[in-house]
């Protein structure tokens, strides 16, 4: 932890608000939730959630009428999520998923539903937001987006671009020790992971007793800090912003 803190302290020491620093330097801006998804998933389908334990509430694609955005942006106490990999959008039936609640194993969010292993999610629940941002900007990885959870974490999407799960898993294995040592949550390193959907309000969080607790100051925005859909290679955000 001391090593992580030292790494964070030595980056842009004169900057007092790293979230705003990122937001001000984002290479791309987007118009709402639809614009964000269109930037990262052109011509593809993405599963959106207002209940992360469900099979998803909407299959997004570019052809959708924009009216759907309002309900996702403002109508959900716990905010909203999206599955980080593009999907077929079709339901399938898997024996391994059969339970008394799902007797046929019906799903549209399993690894078998994915059409590409496009991204990997980096998240930290053990570091404060400022320190985690300072770590993220140093990583020599193609970070395409950074979004706040509207609580105590920040979600960073890294471009992977693999066609198969085995290729993605090798990539994950190769970087896992490095990113975990820097404070990354291993639980988020899953191919079919969900991430917070930027542009949506979150009104509170569910506590350990499974009770909803509203934020005392009112709703918070799941805030898009950084968007660079064309990020590739090993340039860090610090390197990219130094060229601007």
Coordinates of N, CA and C in Angstrom, one line a residue:
X1 N 0.8 -1.2 0.0 CA 0.0 0.0 0.0 C 0.9 1.3 0.0
X2 N 2.0 1.2 0.7 CA 2.9 2.4 0.7 C 3.5 2.6 -0.7
X3 N 3.8 1.5 -1.4 CA 4.3 1.7 -2.7 C 3.3 2.3 -3.7
X4 N 2.1 1.9 -3.5 CA 1.0 2.4 -4.4 C 0.8 3.9 -4.1
X5 N 0.8 4.3 -2.8 CA 0.6 5.7 -2.4 C 1.8 6.5 -2.9
X6 N 3.0 6.0 -2.9 CA 4.1 6.7 -3.4 C 4.0 6.9 -4.9
X7 N 3.6 5.9 -5.6 CA 3.4 6.0 -7.0 C 2.4 7.1 -7.4
X8 N 1.3 7.1 -6.6 CA 0.3 8.1 -6.9 C 0.7 9.5 -6.5
X9 N 1.4 9.7 -5.4 CA 1.8 11.0 -5.0 C 2.8 11.7 -6.0
X10 N 3.6 10.9 -6.7 CA 4.6 11.5 -7.6 C 4.1 11.9 -8.9
X11 N 2.8 11.7 -9.2 CA 2.2 12.0 -10.5 C 1.4 13.3 -10.4
X12 N 1.7 14.3 -11.2 CA 1.0 15.6 -11.3 C 0.8 16.1 -9.9
X13 N 1.8 16.3 -9.1 CA 1.6 16.7 -7.7 C 0.9 18.1 -7.5
X14 N 0.9 18.9 -8.6 CA 0.3 20.2 -8.5 C -1.2 20.2 -8.8
X15 N -1.7 19.0 -9.2 CA -3.1 18.9 -9.6 C -3.9 18.5 -8.4
X16 N -4.9 19.3 -8.0 CA -5.7 19.0 -6.8 C -7.0 18.2 -7.1
X17 N -7.4 18.1 -8.3 CA -8.6 17.4 -8.7 C -8.4 16.6 -9.9
X18 N -8.0 15.3 -9.7 CA -7.6 14.5 -10.9 C -8.8 14.1 -11.7
X19 N -10.0 14.1 -11.1 CA -11.2 13.7 -11.9 C -11.4 14.8 -12.9
X20 N -11.4 16.1 -12.5 CA -11.6 17.2 -13.4 C -10.4 17.3 -14.4
X21 N -9.2 17.0 -14.0 CA -8.1 17.0 -14.9 C -8.3 16.0 -16.1
X22 N -8.8 14.8 -15.8 CA -9.1 13.8 -16.8 C -10.2 14.3 -17.7
X23 N -11.3 14.8 -17.1 CA -12.4 15.2 -17.8 C -12.1 16.4 -18.8
X24 N -11.3 17.3 -18.4 CA -10.9 18.4 -19.2 C -10.0 18.0 -20.4
X25 N -9.3 16.9 -20.3 CA -8.4 16.4 -21.3 C -8.9 15.2 -22.1
X26 N -10.1 14.8 -21.9 CA -10.6 13.7 -22.7 C -10.6 14.0 -24.2
X27 N -10.0 13.1 -25.0 CA -9.9 13.3 -26.4 C -11.2 13.4 -27.1
X28 N -12.3 12.8 -26.6 CA -13.6 12.7 -27.2 C -14.6 13.1 -26.2
X29 N -15.6 13.8 -26.6 CA -16.8 14.0 -25.8 C -18.0 13.3 -26.5
X30 N -19.0 13.0 -25.8 CA -20.1 12.3 -26.4 C -21.5 12.8 -25.9
X31 N -22.5 12.6 -26.7 CA -23.8 13.1 -26.3 C -24.6 12.0 -25.7
X32 N -24.6 12.0 -24.4 CA -25.5 11.1 -23.6 C -25.0 9.6 -23.6
X33 N -25.8 8.8 -23.1 CA -25.5 7.3 -23.0 C -25.3 6.7 -24.4
X34 N -26.3 7.1 -25.3 CA -26.2 6.5 -26.6 C -24.9 6.9 -27.3
X35 N -24.5 8.1 -27.1 CA -23.2 8.5 -27.8 C -22.0 7.8 -27.3
X36 N -22.0 7.5 -26.0 CA -20.9 6.7 -25.3 C -20.9 5.3 -25.9
X37 N -22.0 4.6 -26.0 CA -22.1 3.3 -26.5 C -21.7 3.2 -28.0
X38 N -22.2 4.2 -28.7 CA -21.9 4.2 -30.1 C -20.4 4.4 -30.4
X39 N -19.8 5.2 -29.5 CA -18.3 5.4 -29.7 C -17.5 4.1 -29.5
X40 N -18.0 3.3 -28.5 CA -17.2 2.1 -28.1 C -17.7 0.8 -28.8
X41 N -18.9 0.8 -29.3 CA -19.5 -0.4 -29.9 C -20.2 -0.1 -31.2
X42 N -19.5 0.5 -32.1 CA -20.2 0.8 -33.4 C -20.6 -0.5 -34.1
X43 N -21.9 -0.5 -34.5 CA -22.4 -1.7 -35.3 C -22.6 -2.9 -34.4
X44 N -22.5 -2.8 -33.1 CA -22.6 -4.0 -32.2 C -23.8 -3.8 -31.2
X45 N -24.1 -4.9 -30.5 CA -25.2 -4.9 -29.5 C -24.5 -5.0 -28.1
X46 N -25.2 -4.3 -27.1 CA -24.7 -4.3 -25.8 C -25.8 -4.5 -24.8
X47 N -25.6 -5.2 -23.8 CA -26.7 -5.5 -22.8 C -26.6 -4.5 -21.6
X48 N -27.7 -3.8 -21.4 CA -27.8 -2.8 -20.3 C -28.6 -3.3 -19.2
X49 N -28.3 -2.8 -18.0 CA -28.9 -3.3 -16.7 C -29.3 -2.2 -15.8
X50 N -30.5 -2.3 -15.2 CA -30.8 -1.5 -14.0 C -30.8 -2.5 -12.8
X51 N -30.8 -3.7 -13.0 CA -30.6 -4.7 -11.9 C -29.5 -5.7 -12.3
X52 N -28.4 -5.5 -11.6 CA -27.2 -6.3 -12.1 C -27.3 -7.8 -11.9
X53 N -28.2 -8.2 -11.1 CA -28.4 -9.7 -10.9 C -29.3 -10.3 -12.0
X54 N -29.9 -9.5 -12.9 CA -30.9 -10.0 -13.8 C -30.2 -10.4 -15.1
X55 N -31.0 -10.6 -16.2 CA -30.6 -10.9 -17.5 C -30.5 -9.7 -18.4
X56 N -30.6 -8.5 -17.7 CA -30.5 -7.3 -18.5 C -31.9 -6.7 -18.8
X57 N -32.0 -5.4 -18.9 CA -33.3 -4.8 -19.2 C -33.4 -4.3 -20.6
X58 N -32.3 -4.2 -21.3 CA -32.3 -3.6 -22.7 C -31.1 -4.1 -23.5
X59 N -31.4 -4.6 -24.7 CA -30.3 -4.8 -25.7 C -30.2 -3.6 -26.5
X60 N -29.1 -2.9 -26.4 CA -28.8 -1.6 -27.1 C -28.2 -1.9 -28.4
X61 N -28.6 -1.2 -29.4 CA -27.8 -1.0 -30.7 C -28.1 0.4 -31.2
X62 N -27.4 0.8 -32.3 CA -27.4 2.1 -32.8 C -28.8 2.5 -33.3
X63 N -29.6 1.6 -33.7 CA -30.9 1.9 -34.3 C -32.0 2.3 -33.3
X64 N -31.7 2.1 -32.0 CA -32.8 2.4 -31.0 C -33.2 3.8 -31.0
X65 N -34.5 4.1 -30.8 CA -35.0 5.4 -30.6 C -34.4 5.9 -29.3
X66 N -34.0 7.2 -29.3 CA -33.2 7.7 -28.1 C -34.1 7.9 -26.9
X67 N -35.4 7.7 -27.0 CA -36.3 7.9 -25.8 C -35.9 7.0 -24.7
X68 N -35.3 5.8 -24.9 CA -34.9 4.9 -23.9 C -33.9 5.5 -22.9
X69 N -33.1 6.5 -23.3 CA -32.1 7.0 -22.5 C -32.6 7.6 -21.1
X70 N -33.8 8.3 -21.2 CA -34.3 9.0 -20.0 C -34.5 8.0 -18.8
X71 N -35.1 6.9 -19.1 CA -35.4 5.9 -18.0 C -34.1 5.4 -17.4
X72 N -33.1 5.2 -18.2 CA -31.8 4.7 -17.7 C -31.0 5.8 -17.0
X73 N -31.1 7.0 -17.5 CA -30.4 8.1 -16.9 C -30.9 8.5 -15.6
X74 N -32.2 8.5 -15.3 CA -32.8 9.1 -14.2 C -33.7 8.2 -13.3
X75 N -34.0 7.0 -13.8 CA -35.1 6.3 -13.2 C -34.7 5.1 -12.3
X76 N -33.5 5.0 -11.9 CA -33.1 3.8 -11.1 C -32.3 4.2 -9.9
X77 N -32.8 3.7 -8.7 CA -32.2 4.1 -7.5 C -30.7 3.7 -7.4
X78 N -30.3 2.5 -7.9 CA -29.0 2.0 -7.8 C -28.1 2.4 -9.1
X79 N -28.7 3.2 -9.9 CA -27.9 3.5 -11.2 C -28.1 2.5 -12.2
X80 N -27.1 2.4 -13.2 CA -27.2 1.4 -14.3 C -25.9 0.9 -14.7
X81 N -25.9 -0.2 -15.3 CA -24.7 -0.9 -15.8 C -24.8 -1.3 -17.2
X82 N -23.6 -1.7 -17.8 CA -23.6 -2.4 -19.1 C -22.6 -3.5 -19.1
X83 N -22.8 -4.5 -19.9 CA -21.9 -5.6 -20.0 C -20.8 -5.2 -20.9
X84 N -19.5 -5.4 -20.6 CA -18.4 -4.7 -21.3 C -18.1 -5.3 -22.6
X85 N -18.6 -6.6 -22.9 CA -18.4 -7.2 -24.2 C -19.7 -7.1 -25.0
X86 N -19.5 -6.9 -26.3 CA -20.7 -7.0 -27.2 C -21.3 -8.4 -27.3
X87 N -22.6 -8.4 -27.5 CA -23.3 -9.7 -27.4 C -24.1 -9.9 -28.7
X88 N -24.6 -11.2 -28.9 CA -25.5 -11.5 -30.0 C -26.8 -10.9 -29.9
X89 N -27.3 -10.7 -28.6 CA -28.7 -10.2 -28.4 C -29.7 -11.3 -28.4
X90 N -29.3 -12.6 -28.6 CA -30.2 -13.7 -28.6 C -30.2 -14.5 -27.3
X91 N -31.3 -15.1 -26.9 CA -31.4 -15.9 -25.8 C -30.8 -17.3 -26.1
X92 N -30.1 -17.9 -25.2 CA -29.7 -19.3 -25.4 C -30.0 -20.1 -24.1
X93 N -29.8 -21.4 -24.2 CA -30.2 -22.3 -23.0 C -28.9 -23.1 -22.7
X94 N -28.5 -23.0 -21.5 CA -27.2 -23.7 -21.1 C -27.5 -24.6 -19.9
X95 N -27.1 -25.9 -20.0 CA -27.3 -26.8 -18.9 C -26.7 -26.4 -17.6
X96 N -25.5 -25.8 -17.7 CA -24.7 -25.4 -16.5 C -25.4 -24.3 -15.7
X97 N -26.3 -23.6 -16.4 CA -27.0 -22.5 -15.7 C -28.4 -22.8 -15.1
X98 N -28.7 -24.1 -15.2 CA -30.1 -24.5 -14.8 C -30.1 -24.5 -13.2
X99 N -31.1 -23.8 -12.7 CA -31.4 -23.8 -11.3 C -32.9 -23.9 -11.1
X100 N -33.3 -23.9 -9.8 CA -34.8 -23.9 -9.6 C -35.4 -22.5 -10.0
X101 N -34.6 -21.5 -10.0 CA -35.1 -20.2 -10.4 C -35.0 -20.0 -12.0
X102 N -34.1 -20.8 -12.6 CA -33.9 -20.7 -14.0 C -33.9 -22.2 -14.6
X103 N -35.0 -22.9 -14.6 CA -35.0 -24.3 -14.9 C -34.5 -24.7 -16.2
X104 N -34.5 -23.7 -17.2 CA -34.1 -24.0 -18.5 C -32.7 -23.5 -18.8
X105 N -32.1 -22.8 -17.9 CA -30.8 -22.2 -18.1 C -30.8 -21.1 -19.2
X106 N -31.9 -20.4 -19.2 CA -32.0 -19.3 -20.2 C -31.2 -18.1 -19.9
X107 N -30.4 -17.7 -20.9 CA -29.5 -16.5 -20.7 C -29.2 -15.8 -21.9
X108 N -28.9 -14.5 -21.7 CA -28.3 -13.7 -22.8 C -27.1 -12.9 -22.4
X109 N -26.5 -13.3 -21.2 CA -25.4 -12.6 -20.7 C -24.2 -13.5 -20.4
X110 N -24.2 -14.8 -20.8 CA -23.1 -15.7 -20.5 C -22.0 -15.5 -21.5
X111 N -20.9 -16.1 -21.2 CA -19.7 -16.0 -22.2 C -20.1 -16.5 -23.6
X112 N -21.0 -17.5 -23.6 CA -21.4 -18.0 -24.9 C -22.2 -17.0 -25.7
X113 N -22.7 -15.9 -25.1 CA -23.5 -14.9 -25.8 C -22.6 -13.8 -26.4
X114 N -21.3 -13.8 -26.0 CA -20.4 -12.8 -26.5 C -20.0 -13.0 -27.9
X115 N -19.9 -11.9 -28.7 CA -19.4 -12.0 -30.1 C -17.9 -11.6 -30.2
X116 N -17.4 -10.9 -29.1 CA -16.0 -10.5 -29.2 C -15.6 -10.2 -27.7
X117 N -14.3 -10.5 -27.4 CA -13.8 -10.2 -26.1 C -13.0 -8.9 -26.3
X118 N -13.7 -7.8 -26.3 CA -13.2 -6.5 -26.8 C -12.5 -5.7 -25.7
X119 N -13.0 -5.8 -24.5 CA -12.4 -5.0 -23.4 C -12.1 -5.7 -22.1
X120 N -11.4 -5.1 -21.2 CA -11.1 -5.6 -19.9 C -11.3 -4.5 -18.9
X121 N -12.0 -4.7 -17.8 CA -12.3 -3.7 -16.8 C -11.3 -3.7 -15.7
X122 N -10.8 -2.5 -15.4 CA -9.9 -2.3 -14.2 C -10.7 -1.4 -13.2
X123 N -10.8 -1.9 -12.0 CA -11.6 -1.3 -10.9 C -10.8 -1.4 -9.6
X124 N -10.9 -0.4 -8.7 CA -10.3 -0.5 -7.4 C -11.3 0.0 -6.4
X125 N -11.6 -0.8 -5.4 CA -12.4 -0.4 -4.2 C -11.6 -0.1 -3.0
X126 N -10.3 -0.3 -3.1 CA -9.5 -0.2 -1.9 C -8.7 1.2 -1.9
X127 N -8.8 1.9 -3.0 CA -8.1 3.2 -3.1 C -9.0 4.3 -3.3
X128 N -8.6 5.5 -2.8 CA -9.5 6.7 -3.0 C -9.5 7.1 -4.4
X129 N -10.5 7.8 -4.9 CA -10.6 8.1 -6.3 C -9.5 8.9 -6.9
X130 N -8.9 9.8 -6.1 CA -7.8 10.6 -6.6 C -6.6 9.7 -6.9
X131 N -6.3 8.9 -5.9 CA -5.1 8.0 -6.0 C -5.2 7.0 -7.2
X132 N -6.4 6.4 -7.3 CA -6.7 5.5 -8.4 C -6.5 6.1 -9.8
X133 N -7.0 7.4 -9.9 CA -6.9 8.1 -11.1 C -5.4 8.3 -11.4
X134 N -4.6 8.6 -10.4 CA -3.2 8.9 -10.6 C -2.4 7.6 -11.0
X135 N -2.9 6.5 -10.6 CA -2.4 5.2 -11.0 C -2.8 4.9 -12.5
X136 N -4.1 5.1 -12.8 CA -4.6 4.8 -14.1 C -3.8 5.6 -15.2
X137 N -3.6 6.9 -14.9 CA -3.0 7.7 -16.0 C -1.5 7.3 -16.3
X138 N -0.9 6.5 -15.5 CA 0.4 6.0 -15.7 C 0.5 4.6 -16.4
X139 N -0.6 3.9 -16.5 CA -0.6 2.6 -17.0 C -0.3 2.6 -18.5
X140 N 0.7 1.8 -19.0 CA 0.9 1.7 -20.4 C 0.0 0.8 -21.2
X141 N -1.3 1.2 -21.1 CA -2.4 0.4 -21.7 C -3.4 1.3 -22.4
X142 N -4.0 0.7 -23.4 CA -5.0 1.5 -24.2 C -6.3 1.6 -23.5
X143 N -6.4 2.6 -22.6 CA -7.6 2.9 -21.8 C -8.6 3.7 -22.7
X144 N -9.7 3.1 -22.9 CA -10.7 3.8 -23.8 C -11.7 4.6 -23.1
X145 N -12.0 4.3 -21.8 CA -12.9 5.1 -21.0 C -12.6 5.0 -19.5
X146 N -13.0 6.0 -18.8 CA -12.9 6.0 -17.3 C -14.2 6.6 -16.8
X147 N -14.9 5.9 -15.9 CA -16.2 6.4 -15.4 C -16.3 6.2 -13.9
X148 N -16.9 7.1 -13.2 CA -17.1 7.0 -11.8 C -18.3 6.1 -11.5
X149 N -18.2 5.4 -10.4 CA -19.4 4.6 -10.0 C -20.4 5.4 -9.2
X150 N -20.1 6.7 -9.0 CA -21.0 7.6 -8.2 C -20.9 7.2 -6.7
X151 N -19.9 6.3 -6.4 CA -19.7 6.0 -5.0 C -18.2 6.0 -4.8
X152 N -17.6 4.8 -4.4 CA -16.2 4.8 -4.0 C -15.2 4.2 -5.0
X153 N -15.7 4.0 -6.2 CA -14.8 3.4 -7.2 C -14.8 4.1 -8.6
X154 N -13.9 3.8 -9.4 CA -13.8 4.3 -10.8 C -13.5 3.1 -11.7
X155 N -14.2 3.0 -12.8 CA -14.1 1.9 -13.7 C -13.4 2.4 -15.0
X156 N -12.3 1.7 -15.3 CA -11.5 2.0 -16.5 C -11.6 0.8 -17.5
X157 N -12.0 1.1 -18.7 CA -12.1 0.1 -19.8 C -10.8 0.1 -20.6
X158 N -10.2 -1.1 -20.7 CA -8.9 -1.2 -21.5 C -9.3 -2.0 -22.8
X159 N -8.8 -1.5 -23.9 CA -9.0 -2.2 -25.2 C -8.2 -3.5 -25.2
X160 N -8.9 -4.6 -25.5 CA -8.2 -5.9 -25.7 C -8.3 -6.4 -27.1
X161 N -9.5 -6.4 -27.7 CA -9.7 -6.7 -29.1 C -9.5 -8.1 -29.5
X162 N -9.8 -9.1 -28.6 CA -9.6 -10.5 -29.0 C -10.9 -11.1 -29.5
X163 N -10.8 -12.0 -30.4 CA -12.0 -12.7 -30.9 C -12.4 -13.9 -30.1
X164 N -11.5 -14.5 -29.3 CA -11.8 -15.6 -28.5 C -11.6 -15.4 -27.0
X165 N -12.3 -16.2 -26.2 CA -12.1 -16.0 -24.7 C -10.7 -16.5 -24.3
X166 N -10.1 -17.5 -25.0 CA -8.8 -18.0 -24.6 C -7.7 -16.9 -24.8
X167 N -7.9 -16.2 -25.8 CA -6.9 -15.1 -26.1 C -7.1 -14.0 -25.0
X168 N -8.3 -13.7 -24.6 CA -8.6 -12.7 -23.6 C -8.0 -13.2 -22.3
X169 N -8.3 -14.4 -21.9 CA -7.8 -15.0 -20.7 C -6.3 -14.9 -20.6
X170 N -5.6 -15.2 -21.7 CA -4.1 -15.1 -21.6 C -3.7 -13.6 -21.4
X171 N -4.3 -12.7 -22.0 CA -4.1 -11.3 -21.8 C -4.3 -10.9 -20.3
X172 N -5.4 -11.4 -19.8 CA -5.7 -11.1 -18.4 C -4.6 -11.7 -17.5
X173 N -4.2 -12.9 -17.7 CA -3.2 -13.6 -16.9 C -1.9 -12.8 -17.0
X174 N -1.6 -12.3 -18.2 CA -0.3 -11.6 -18.3 C -0.2 -10.3 -17.5
X175 N -1.4 -9.6 -17.4 CA -1.3 -8.4 -16.7 C -1.8 -8.4 -15.3
X176 N -2.4 -9.5 -14.9 CA -3.1 -9.6 -13.6 C -2.2 -9.2 -12.4
X177 N -1.0 -9.8 -12.3 CA -0.1 -9.5 -11.2 C 0.2 -8.1 -11.1
X178 N 0.4 -7.5 -12.3 CA 0.8 -6.1 -12.3 C -0.3 -5.2 -11.8
X179 N -1.5 -5.3 -12.3 CA -2.6 -4.4 -12.0 C -3.1 -4.7 -10.6
X180 N -3.0 -5.9 -10.1 CA -3.5 -6.2 -8.7 C -2.5 -5.6 -7.8
X181 N -1.2 -5.6 -8.1 CA -0.2 -5.0 -7.2 C -0.4 -3.5 -7.1
X182 N -1.0 -2.9 -8.1 CA -1.3 -1.5 -8.1 C -2.7 -1.1 -7.5
X183 N -3.4 -2.1 -7.0 CA -4.6 -1.8 -6.3 C -5.9 -2.3 -7.1
X184 N -5.8 -3.0 -8.2 CA -6.9 -3.4 -8.9 C -7.6 -4.6 -8.2
X185 N -9.0 -4.6 -8.3 CA -9.8 -5.6 -7.8 C -9.8 -6.8 -8.7
X186 N -9.4 -8.0 -8.2 CA -9.4 -9.2 -9.1 C -10.8 -9.6 -9.4
X187 N -11.8 -9.3 -8.6 CA -13.1 -9.7 -8.9 C -13.7 -9.0 -10.2
X188 N -13.1 -7.9 -10.6 CA -13.6 -7.3 -11.8 C -12.9 -7.8 -13.1
X189 N -11.9 -8.7 -12.9 CA -11.2 -9.2 -14.1 C -11.9 -10.4 -14.7
X190 N -13.1 -10.2 -15.1 CA -13.9 -11.3 -15.7 C -14.3 -10.9 -17.1
X191 N -14.4 -11.9 -18.0 CA -14.7 -11.5 -19.4 C -16.1 -11.0 -19.6
X192 N -17.0 -11.5 -18.8 CA -18.4 -11.0 -19.0 C -18.8 -10.0 -17.9
X193 N -17.9 -9.2 -17.5 CA -18.0 -8.3 -16.4 C -19.0 -7.2 -16.7
X194 N -19.7 -6.6 -15.7 CA -20.5 -5.4 -15.9 C -19.7 -4.2 -15.4
X195 N -20.0 -3.0 -16.0 CA -19.4 -1.8 -15.6 C -20.5 -0.7 -15.5
X196 N -20.2 0.3 -14.7 CA -21.1 1.4 -14.6 C -21.4 2.1 -15.9
X197 N -22.6 2.5 -16.2 CA -23.0 3.1 -17.4 C -22.9 4.6 -17.2
X198 N -22.0 5.4 -17.9 CA -21.9 6.8 -17.6 C -23.1 7.6 -18.1
X199 N -23.4 8.7 -17.4 CA -24.5 9.5 -17.8 C -25.8 9.2 -17.0
X200 N -25.7 8.3 -16.0 CA -26.9 7.8 -15.3 C -26.7 8.3 -13.8
X201 N -27.9 8.7 -13.2 CA -27.9 9.1 -11.9 C -28.0 7.9 -10.9
X202 N -27.3 8.0 -9.8 CA -27.4 6.9 -8.8 C -27.8 7.6 -7.5
X203 N -28.9 7.1 -6.9 CA -29.5 7.8 -5.8 C -29.0 7.3 -4.4
X204 N -28.3 6.2 -4.4 CA -27.8 5.6 -3.1 C -27.2 4.3 -3.4
X205 N -27.0 3.5 -2.3 CA -26.4 2.2 -2.4 C -27.1 1.2 -1.5
X206 N -26.9 -0.1 -1.8 CA -27.5 -1.1 -1.0 C -26.5 -1.6 0.1
X207 N -26.8 -1.6 1.3 CA -25.9 -1.9 2.4 C -25.8 -3.5 2.6
X208 N -25.0 -3.9 3.5 CA -24.8 -5.3 3.7 C -26.0 -6.0 4.2
X209 N -27.0 -5.3 4.7 CA -28.2 -5.9 5.1 C -29.3 -5.9 4.0
X210 N -28.8 -5.6 2.8 CA -29.6 -5.6 1.6 C -30.7 -4.5 1.7
X211 N -30.4 -3.4 2.4 CA -31.3 -2.3 2.5 C -30.7 -1.1 1.7
X212 N -31.6 -0.4 1.0 CA -31.2 0.8 0.2 C -31.0 2.0 1.1
X213 N -29.8 2.6 1.0 CA -29.5 3.8 1.7 C -29.3 5.0 0.7
X214 N -30.1 6.0 0.7 CA -29.9 7.1 -0.2 C -28.7 7.9 0.2
X215 N -28.1 8.5 -0.8 CA -27.0 9.4 -0.5 C -27.5 10.7 0.2
X216 N -26.9 11.1 1.3 CA -27.5 12.2 2.1 C -27.6 13.5 1.3
X217 N -26.7 13.7 0.3 CA -26.7 15.0 -0.4 C -27.5 14.9 -1.7
X218 N -28.2 13.8 -1.9 CA -29.0 13.6 -3.1 C -28.3 12.8 -4.2
X219 N -28.9 12.6 -5.4 CA -28.3 11.7 -6.4 C -27.0 12.2 -6.9
X220 N -26.2 11.2 -7.3 CA -24.9 11.5 -7.9 C -24.8 10.9 -9.3
X221 N -24.0 11.6 -10.1 CA -23.9 11.2 -11.5 C -22.8 10.1 -11.7
X222 N -23.1 9.1 -12.4 CA -22.0 8.1 -12.9 C -21.3 8.9 -14.0
X223 N -20.2 9.5 -13.7 CA -19.6 10.5 -14.5 C -18.5 10.0 -15.5
X224 N -18.6 10.3 -16.7 CA -17.6 9.9 -17.7 C -16.5 10.9 -17.6
X225 N -15.3 10.4 -17.3 CA -14.1 11.3 -17.1 C -13.2 11.3 -18.3
X226 N -13.2 10.2 -19.1 CA -12.2 10.0 -20.2 C -12.8 9.1 -21.2
X227 N -12.7 9.5 -22.5 CA -13.2 8.7 -23.6 C -12.2 8.9 -24.7
X228 N -11.7 7.7 -25.1 CA -10.7 7.7 -26.2 C -10.9 6.4 -27.0
X229 N -12.0 6.3 -27.8 CA -12.4 5.0 -28.4 C -11.3 4.4 -29.3
X230 N -10.4 5.2 -29.8 CA -9.3 4.7 -30.7 C -8.1 4.3 -30.0
X231 N -8.1 4.3 -28.7 CA -6.8 4.0 -27.9 C -6.4 2.6 -28.3
X232 N -5.1 2.5 -28.6 CA -4.4 1.2 -28.9 C -3.0 1.3 -28.5
X233 N -2.3 0.2 -28.4 CA -0.9 0.2 -28.1 C -0.6 0.4 -26.6
X234 N 0.6 0.9 -26.3 CA 1.1 1.0 -24.9 C 1.3 2.4 -24.4
X235 N 0.7 3.4 -25.0 CA 0.8 4.8 -24.6 C -0.1 5.0 -23.3
X236 N 0.5 5.6 -22.3 CA -0.3 5.9 -21.1 C -1.1 7.2 -21.4
X237 N -2.0 7.5 -20.5 CA -2.8 8.7 -20.6 C -1.9 9.9 -20.4
X238 N -0.9 9.8 -19.5 CA 0.0 10.9 -19.3 C 0.8 11.2 -20.6
X239 N 1.2 10.1 -21.3 CA 1.9 10.3 -22.6 C 1.0 11.0 -23.6
X240 N -0.2 10.5 -23.7 CA -1.1 11.1 -24.7 C -1.4 12.5 -24.4
X241 N -1.7 12.9 -23.2 CA -2.0 14.2 -22.8 C -0.9 15.2 -23.0
X242 N 0.4 14.7 -22.9 CA 1.5 15.5 -23.1 C 1.7 16.0 -24.5
X243 N 1.0 15.2 -25.4 CA 1.1 15.5 -26.9 C 0.1 16.5 -27.3
X244 N -0.9 16.7 -26.4 CA -2.0 17.6 -26.8 C -1.6 19.1 -26.7

